[in-house]
GROMACS .gro file of C-alpha atoms in nm:
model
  300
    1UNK     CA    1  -3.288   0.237  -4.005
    2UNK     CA    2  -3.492   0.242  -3.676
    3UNK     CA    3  -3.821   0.157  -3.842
    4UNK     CA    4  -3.686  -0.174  -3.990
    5UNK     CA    5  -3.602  -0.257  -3.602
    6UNK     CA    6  -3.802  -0.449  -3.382
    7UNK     CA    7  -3.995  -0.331  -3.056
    8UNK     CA    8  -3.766  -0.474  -2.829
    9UNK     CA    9  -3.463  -0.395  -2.981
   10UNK     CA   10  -3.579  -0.016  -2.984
   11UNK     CA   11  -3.665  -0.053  -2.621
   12UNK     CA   12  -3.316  -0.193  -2.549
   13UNK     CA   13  -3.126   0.109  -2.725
   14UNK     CA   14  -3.350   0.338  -2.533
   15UNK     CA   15  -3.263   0.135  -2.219
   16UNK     CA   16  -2.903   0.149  -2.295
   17UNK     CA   17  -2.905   0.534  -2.380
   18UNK     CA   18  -3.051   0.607  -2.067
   19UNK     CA   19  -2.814   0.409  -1.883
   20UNK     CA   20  -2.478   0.545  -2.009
   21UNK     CA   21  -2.609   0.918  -1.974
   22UNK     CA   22  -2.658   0.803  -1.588
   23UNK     CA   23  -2.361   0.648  -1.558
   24UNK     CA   24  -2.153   0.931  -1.699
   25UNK     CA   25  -2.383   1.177  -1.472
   26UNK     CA   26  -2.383   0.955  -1.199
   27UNK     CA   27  -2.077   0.920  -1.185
   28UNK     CA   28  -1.955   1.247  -1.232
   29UNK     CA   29  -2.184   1.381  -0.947
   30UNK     CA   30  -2.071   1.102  -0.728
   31UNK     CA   31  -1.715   1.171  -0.833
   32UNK     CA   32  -1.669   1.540  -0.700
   33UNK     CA   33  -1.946   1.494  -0.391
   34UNK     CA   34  -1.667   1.217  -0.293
   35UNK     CA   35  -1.375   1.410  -0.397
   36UNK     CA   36  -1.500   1.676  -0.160
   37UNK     CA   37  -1.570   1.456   0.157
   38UNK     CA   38  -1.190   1.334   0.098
   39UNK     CA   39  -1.122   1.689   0.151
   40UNK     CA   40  -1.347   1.730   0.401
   41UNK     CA   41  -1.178   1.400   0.577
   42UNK     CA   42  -0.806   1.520   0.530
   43UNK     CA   43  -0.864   1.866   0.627
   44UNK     CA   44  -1.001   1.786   0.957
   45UNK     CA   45  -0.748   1.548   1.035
   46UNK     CA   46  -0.483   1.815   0.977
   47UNK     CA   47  -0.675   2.045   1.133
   48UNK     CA   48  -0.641   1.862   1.466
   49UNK     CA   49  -0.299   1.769   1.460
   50UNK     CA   50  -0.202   2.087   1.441
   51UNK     CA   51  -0.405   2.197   1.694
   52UNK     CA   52  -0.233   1.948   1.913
   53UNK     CA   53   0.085   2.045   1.820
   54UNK     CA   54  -0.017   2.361   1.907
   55UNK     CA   55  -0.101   2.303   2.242
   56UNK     CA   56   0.203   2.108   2.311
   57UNK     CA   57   0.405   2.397   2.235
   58UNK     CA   58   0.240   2.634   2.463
   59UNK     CA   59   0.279   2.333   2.745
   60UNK     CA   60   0.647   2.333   2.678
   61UNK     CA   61   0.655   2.704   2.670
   62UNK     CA   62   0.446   2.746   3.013
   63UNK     CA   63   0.513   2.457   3.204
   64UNK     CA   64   0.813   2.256   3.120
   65UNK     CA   65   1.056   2.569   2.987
   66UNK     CA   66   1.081   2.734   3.331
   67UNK     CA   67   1.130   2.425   3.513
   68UNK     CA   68   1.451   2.347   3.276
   69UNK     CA   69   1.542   2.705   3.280
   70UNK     CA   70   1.824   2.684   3.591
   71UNK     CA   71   1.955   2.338   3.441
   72UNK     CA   72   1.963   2.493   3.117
   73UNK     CA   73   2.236   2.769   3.219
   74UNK     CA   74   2.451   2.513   3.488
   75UNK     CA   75   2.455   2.183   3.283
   76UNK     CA   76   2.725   2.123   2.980
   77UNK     CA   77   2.449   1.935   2.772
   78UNK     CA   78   2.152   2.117   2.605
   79UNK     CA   79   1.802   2.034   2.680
   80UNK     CA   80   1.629   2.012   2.371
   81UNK     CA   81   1.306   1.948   2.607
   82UNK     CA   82   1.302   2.347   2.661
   83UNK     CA   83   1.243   2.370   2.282
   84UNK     CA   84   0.885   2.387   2.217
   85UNK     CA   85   0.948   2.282   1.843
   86UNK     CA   86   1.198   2.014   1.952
   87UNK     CA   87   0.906   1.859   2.195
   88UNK     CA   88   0.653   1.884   1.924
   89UNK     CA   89   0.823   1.672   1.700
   90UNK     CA   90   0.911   1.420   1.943
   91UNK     CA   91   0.536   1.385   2.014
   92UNK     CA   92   0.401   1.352   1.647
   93UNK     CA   93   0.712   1.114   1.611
   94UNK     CA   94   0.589   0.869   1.859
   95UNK     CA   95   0.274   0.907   1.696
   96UNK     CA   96   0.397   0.838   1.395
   97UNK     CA   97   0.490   0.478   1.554
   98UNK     CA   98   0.125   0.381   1.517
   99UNK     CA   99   0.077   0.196   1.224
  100UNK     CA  100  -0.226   0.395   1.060
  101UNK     CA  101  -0.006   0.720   1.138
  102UNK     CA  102   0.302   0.655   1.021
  103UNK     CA  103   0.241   0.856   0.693
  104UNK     CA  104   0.165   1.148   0.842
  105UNK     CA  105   0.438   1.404   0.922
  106UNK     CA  106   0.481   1.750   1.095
  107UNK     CA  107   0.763   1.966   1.040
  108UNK     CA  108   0.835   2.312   1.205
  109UNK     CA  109   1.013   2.446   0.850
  110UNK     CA  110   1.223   2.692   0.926
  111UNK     CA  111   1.493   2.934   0.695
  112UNK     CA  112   1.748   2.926   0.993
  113UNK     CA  113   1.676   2.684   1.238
  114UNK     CA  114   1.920   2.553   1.491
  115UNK     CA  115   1.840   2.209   1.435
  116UNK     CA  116   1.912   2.120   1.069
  117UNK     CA  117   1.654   1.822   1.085
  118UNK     CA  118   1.368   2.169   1.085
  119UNK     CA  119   1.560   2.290   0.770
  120UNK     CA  120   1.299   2.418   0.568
  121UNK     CA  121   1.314   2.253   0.163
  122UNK     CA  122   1.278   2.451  -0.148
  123UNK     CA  123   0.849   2.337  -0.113
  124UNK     CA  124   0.823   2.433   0.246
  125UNK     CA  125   1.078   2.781   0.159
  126UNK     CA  126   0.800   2.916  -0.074
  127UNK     CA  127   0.514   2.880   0.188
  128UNK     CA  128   0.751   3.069   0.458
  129UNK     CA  129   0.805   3.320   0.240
  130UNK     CA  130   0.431   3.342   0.123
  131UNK     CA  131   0.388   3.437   0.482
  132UNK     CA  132   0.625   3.630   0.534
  133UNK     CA  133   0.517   3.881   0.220
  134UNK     CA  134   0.168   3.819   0.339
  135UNK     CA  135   0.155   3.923   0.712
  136UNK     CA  136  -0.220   3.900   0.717
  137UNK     CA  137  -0.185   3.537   0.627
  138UNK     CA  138  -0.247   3.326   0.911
  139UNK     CA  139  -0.330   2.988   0.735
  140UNK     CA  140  -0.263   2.836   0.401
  141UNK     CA  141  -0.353   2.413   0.264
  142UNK     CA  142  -0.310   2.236  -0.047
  143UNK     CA  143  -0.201   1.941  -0.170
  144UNK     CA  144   0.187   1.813  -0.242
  145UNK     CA  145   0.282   1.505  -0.475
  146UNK     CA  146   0.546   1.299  -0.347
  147UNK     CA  147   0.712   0.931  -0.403
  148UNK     CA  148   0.514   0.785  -0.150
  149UNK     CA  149   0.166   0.946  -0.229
  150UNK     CA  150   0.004   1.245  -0.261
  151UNK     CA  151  -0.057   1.451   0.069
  152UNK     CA  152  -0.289   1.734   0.207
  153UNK     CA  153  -0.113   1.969   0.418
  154UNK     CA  154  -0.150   2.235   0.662
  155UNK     CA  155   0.062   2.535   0.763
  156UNK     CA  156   0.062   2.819   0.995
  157UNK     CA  157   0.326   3.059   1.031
  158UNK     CA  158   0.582   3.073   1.260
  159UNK     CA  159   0.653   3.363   1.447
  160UNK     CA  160   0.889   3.468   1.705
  161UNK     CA  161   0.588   3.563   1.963
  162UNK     CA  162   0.817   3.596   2.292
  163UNK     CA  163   1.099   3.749   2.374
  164UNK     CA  164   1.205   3.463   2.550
  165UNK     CA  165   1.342   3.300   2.241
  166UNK     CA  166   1.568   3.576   2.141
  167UNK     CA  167   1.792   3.436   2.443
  168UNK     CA  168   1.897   3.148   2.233
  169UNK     CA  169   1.800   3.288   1.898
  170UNK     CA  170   1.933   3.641   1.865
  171UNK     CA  171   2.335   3.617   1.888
  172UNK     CA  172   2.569   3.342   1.978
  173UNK     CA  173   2.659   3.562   2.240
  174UNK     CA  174   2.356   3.543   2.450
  175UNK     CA  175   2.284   3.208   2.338
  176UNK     CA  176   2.346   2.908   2.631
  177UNK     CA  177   2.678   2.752   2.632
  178UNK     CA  178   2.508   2.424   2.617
  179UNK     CA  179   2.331   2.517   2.339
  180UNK     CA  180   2.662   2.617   2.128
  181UNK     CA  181   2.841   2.300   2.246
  182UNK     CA  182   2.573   2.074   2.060
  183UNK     CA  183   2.427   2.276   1.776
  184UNK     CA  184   2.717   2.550   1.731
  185UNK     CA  185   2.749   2.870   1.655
  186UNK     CA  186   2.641   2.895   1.266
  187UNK     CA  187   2.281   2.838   1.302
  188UNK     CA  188   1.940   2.971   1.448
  189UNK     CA  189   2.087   3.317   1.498
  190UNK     CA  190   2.019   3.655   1.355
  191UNK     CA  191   1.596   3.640   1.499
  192UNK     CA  192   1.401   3.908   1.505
  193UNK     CA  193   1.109   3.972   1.755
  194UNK     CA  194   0.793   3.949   1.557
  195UNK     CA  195   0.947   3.809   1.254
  196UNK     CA  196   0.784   3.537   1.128
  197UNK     CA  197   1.117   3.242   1.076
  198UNK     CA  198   0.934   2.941   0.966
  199UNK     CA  199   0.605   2.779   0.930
  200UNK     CA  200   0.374   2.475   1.104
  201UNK     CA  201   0.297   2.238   0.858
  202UNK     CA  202   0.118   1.915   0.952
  203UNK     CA  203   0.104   1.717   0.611
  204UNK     CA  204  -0.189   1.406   0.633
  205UNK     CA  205  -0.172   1.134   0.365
  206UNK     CA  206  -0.478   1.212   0.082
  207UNK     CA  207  -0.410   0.892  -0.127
  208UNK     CA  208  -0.530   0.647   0.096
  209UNK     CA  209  -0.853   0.848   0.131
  210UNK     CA  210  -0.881   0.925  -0.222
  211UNK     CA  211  -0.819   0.554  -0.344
  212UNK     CA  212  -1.096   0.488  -0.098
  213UNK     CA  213  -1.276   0.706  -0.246
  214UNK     CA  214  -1.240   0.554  -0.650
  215UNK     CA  215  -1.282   0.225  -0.488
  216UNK     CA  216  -1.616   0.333  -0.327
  217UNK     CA  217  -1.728   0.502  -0.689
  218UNK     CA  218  -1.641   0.171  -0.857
  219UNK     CA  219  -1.853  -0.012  -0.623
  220UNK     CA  220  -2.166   0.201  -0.653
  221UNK     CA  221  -2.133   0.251  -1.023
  222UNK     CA  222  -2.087  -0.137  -1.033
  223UNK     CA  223  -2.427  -0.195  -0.777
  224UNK     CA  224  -2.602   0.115  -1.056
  225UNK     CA  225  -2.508  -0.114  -1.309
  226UNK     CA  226  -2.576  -0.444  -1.196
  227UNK     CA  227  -2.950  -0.328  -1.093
  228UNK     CA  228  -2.989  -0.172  -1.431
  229UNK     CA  229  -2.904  -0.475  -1.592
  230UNK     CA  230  -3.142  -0.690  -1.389
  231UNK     CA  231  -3.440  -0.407  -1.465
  232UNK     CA  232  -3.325  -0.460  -1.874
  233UNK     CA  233  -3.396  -0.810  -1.837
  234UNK     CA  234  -3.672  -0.821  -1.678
  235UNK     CA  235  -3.857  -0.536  -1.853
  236UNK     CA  236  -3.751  -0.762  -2.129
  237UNK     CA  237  -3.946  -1.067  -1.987
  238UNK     CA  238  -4.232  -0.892  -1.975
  239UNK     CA  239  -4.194  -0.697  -2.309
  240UNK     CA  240  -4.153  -1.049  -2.442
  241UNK     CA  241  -4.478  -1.223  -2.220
  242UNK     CA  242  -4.723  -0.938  -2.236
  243UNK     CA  243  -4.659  -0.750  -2.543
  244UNK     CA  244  -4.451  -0.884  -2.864
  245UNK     CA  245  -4.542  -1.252  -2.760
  246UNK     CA  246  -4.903  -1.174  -2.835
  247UNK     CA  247  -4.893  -0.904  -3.080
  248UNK     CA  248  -4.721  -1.192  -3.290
  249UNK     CA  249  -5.014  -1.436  -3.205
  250UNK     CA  250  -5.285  -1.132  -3.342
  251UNK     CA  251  -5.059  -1.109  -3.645
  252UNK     CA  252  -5.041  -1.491  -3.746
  253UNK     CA  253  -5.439  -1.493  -3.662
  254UNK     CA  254  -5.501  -1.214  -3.808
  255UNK     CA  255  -5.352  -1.335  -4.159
  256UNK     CA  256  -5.548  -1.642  -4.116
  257UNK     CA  257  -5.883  -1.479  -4.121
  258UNK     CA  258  -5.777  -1.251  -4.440
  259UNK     CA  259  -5.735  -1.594  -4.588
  260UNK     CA  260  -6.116  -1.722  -4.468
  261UNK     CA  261  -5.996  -1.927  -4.202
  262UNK     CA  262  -6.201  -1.816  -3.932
  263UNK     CA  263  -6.195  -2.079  -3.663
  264UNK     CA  264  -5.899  -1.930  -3.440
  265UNK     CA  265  -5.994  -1.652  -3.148
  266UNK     CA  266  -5.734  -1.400  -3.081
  267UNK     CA  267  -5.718  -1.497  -2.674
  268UNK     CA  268  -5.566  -1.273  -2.393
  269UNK     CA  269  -5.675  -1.345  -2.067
  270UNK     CA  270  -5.551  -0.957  -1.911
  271UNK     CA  271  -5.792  -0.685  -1.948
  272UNK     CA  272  -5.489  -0.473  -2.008
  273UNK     CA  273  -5.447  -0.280  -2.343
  274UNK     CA  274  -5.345  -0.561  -2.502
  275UNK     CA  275  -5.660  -0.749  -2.394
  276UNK     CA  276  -5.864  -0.474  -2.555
  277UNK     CA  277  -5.710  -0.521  -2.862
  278UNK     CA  278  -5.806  -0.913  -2.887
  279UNK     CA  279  -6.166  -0.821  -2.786
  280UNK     CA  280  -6.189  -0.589  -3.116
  281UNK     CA  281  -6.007  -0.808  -3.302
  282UNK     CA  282  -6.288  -1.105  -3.161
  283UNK     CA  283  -6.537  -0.823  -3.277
  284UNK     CA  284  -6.419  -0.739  -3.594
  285UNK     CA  285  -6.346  -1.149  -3.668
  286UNK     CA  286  -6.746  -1.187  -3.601
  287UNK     CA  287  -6.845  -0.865  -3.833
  288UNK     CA  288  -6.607  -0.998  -4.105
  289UNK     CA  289  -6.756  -1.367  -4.071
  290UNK     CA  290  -7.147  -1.217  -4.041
  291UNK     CA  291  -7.034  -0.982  -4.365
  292UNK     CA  292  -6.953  -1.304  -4.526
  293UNK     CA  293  -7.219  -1.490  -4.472
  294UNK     CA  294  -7.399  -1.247  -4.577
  295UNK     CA  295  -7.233  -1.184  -4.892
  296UNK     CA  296  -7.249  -1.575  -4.973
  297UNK     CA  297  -7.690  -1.589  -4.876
  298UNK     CA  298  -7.717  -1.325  -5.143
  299UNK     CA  299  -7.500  -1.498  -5.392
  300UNK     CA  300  -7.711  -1.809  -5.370
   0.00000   0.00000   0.00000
């Protein structure tokens, strides 16, 4: 079937063959190299924020706890400020206020906590407890689908890491009055020094940077595509100009002389390969016409 084809229409379906296999290549490679900068992107994002939250917990915990501490056991309201949980969510909530971070979240999941808002959900239960069975675990990420988009998160256990937290964490007892009066008496107890209760997790939206990410394949697939349809038609052009154009014009000559008309000249002005053909052509017209001369001498 290919040998009834003509040159250029061979030339296109070897044109086009190349082209899909690099598209489908191309865009496979450029697929997972931008799959894994998302990843890149999103981790380091969540990597910072909980950073931050970390070090506003140990700034609670160092600098704002003991200055509470005496207003803590003489006032009838609770200071949630003490908490170094409570004033890590308030700061990635006013974050969160900002519109380019208001789908990002951070939760201090918990199995107990004393504020039900830190309750930890049936998703966030399983990484607790893979950290609790794995002690040696100090870090785990992944991905989570939900209505809003799919997310890359980042948690880190949650340990009780000073002793100073058993005082409102261990029995009701011991616990603050203040504290009892707002939370009550049925939560955040039963702690254990060393025990790990909850677990970190900063959660960073991946869809936005994955859409970016299809919309940036699109666009350089699209560019690929666009250039490799200019190159078809101009490799066309010239295909047409410098090749088939004047193989066609050797081939209608060429029948002429086999019929004894020799006044046409095959002409191509480039000394290309092309050009080297008309020459012998030229030569082989003037051989052919001595031949015949010759040929008709001796007749007569």
């Amino acid at each position: 079937m290919l040998k009834k084809l003509n040159l250029g229409i061979k030339l296109n379906l070897l044109l086009l063959s190349i082209f899909i296999g690099l598209v489908l290549t191309g865009g496979l490679v450029l697929s997972q190299l931008l799959e894994g900068y998302g990843e890149k992107v999103v981790t380091d994002q969540a990597l910072i924020l909980i950073e931050t939250m970390g070090s506003v917990r140990e700034y609670t915990n160092n600098q704002v706890n003991p200055e509470l501490a005496e207003r803590l056991e003489n006032e009838d309201r609770f200071l949630p400020q003490t908490v170094p949980a409570y004033s890590a969510r308030e700061v990635f909530e006013n974050l969160r206020k900002r519109e380019q971070y208001r789908d990002f979240f951070y939760k201090e999941a918990t199995l107990n906590p004393t504020n039900l808002r830190d309750k930890a959900d049936s998703f966030e239960t399983e990484i607790v407890e893979s950290f609790r069975q794995q002690p040696e675990l100090t870090e785990k990420t992944g991905f989570r689908s939900l209505p809003s988009g799919k997310i890359f998160y980042v948690a880190r256990p949650l340990a009780v890491s000073e002793k100073s937290c058993l005082r409102c964490h261990s029995t009701p007892e011991a616990a603050p009055a203040s504290q009892i009066a707002t939370y009550g008496d049925e939560h955040g107890f039963g702690w254990k020094f060393d025990e790990i209760v909850g677990a970190k997790i900063v959660s960073v939206p991946a869809f936005k940077i994955f859409n970016y990410a299809k919309q940036l394949q699109v666009l350089v697939i699209g560019i690929i595509t666009g250039f490799f349809l200019v190159a078809i038609l101009l490799i066309n052009r010239f295909l047409k100009v410098s090749v088939t154009k004047p193989l066609k014009q050797m081939a209608q000559l060429a029948k002429e002389v086999s019929t004894g008309n020799m006044a046409g000249e095959f002409d191509h002005d480039s000394d290309d390969e092309i050009g080297i053909l008309a020459k012998s052509l030229n030569r082989m017209k003037v051989s052919l016409e001595m031949a015949m001369n010759m040929l008709n001498s001796e007749t007569n």
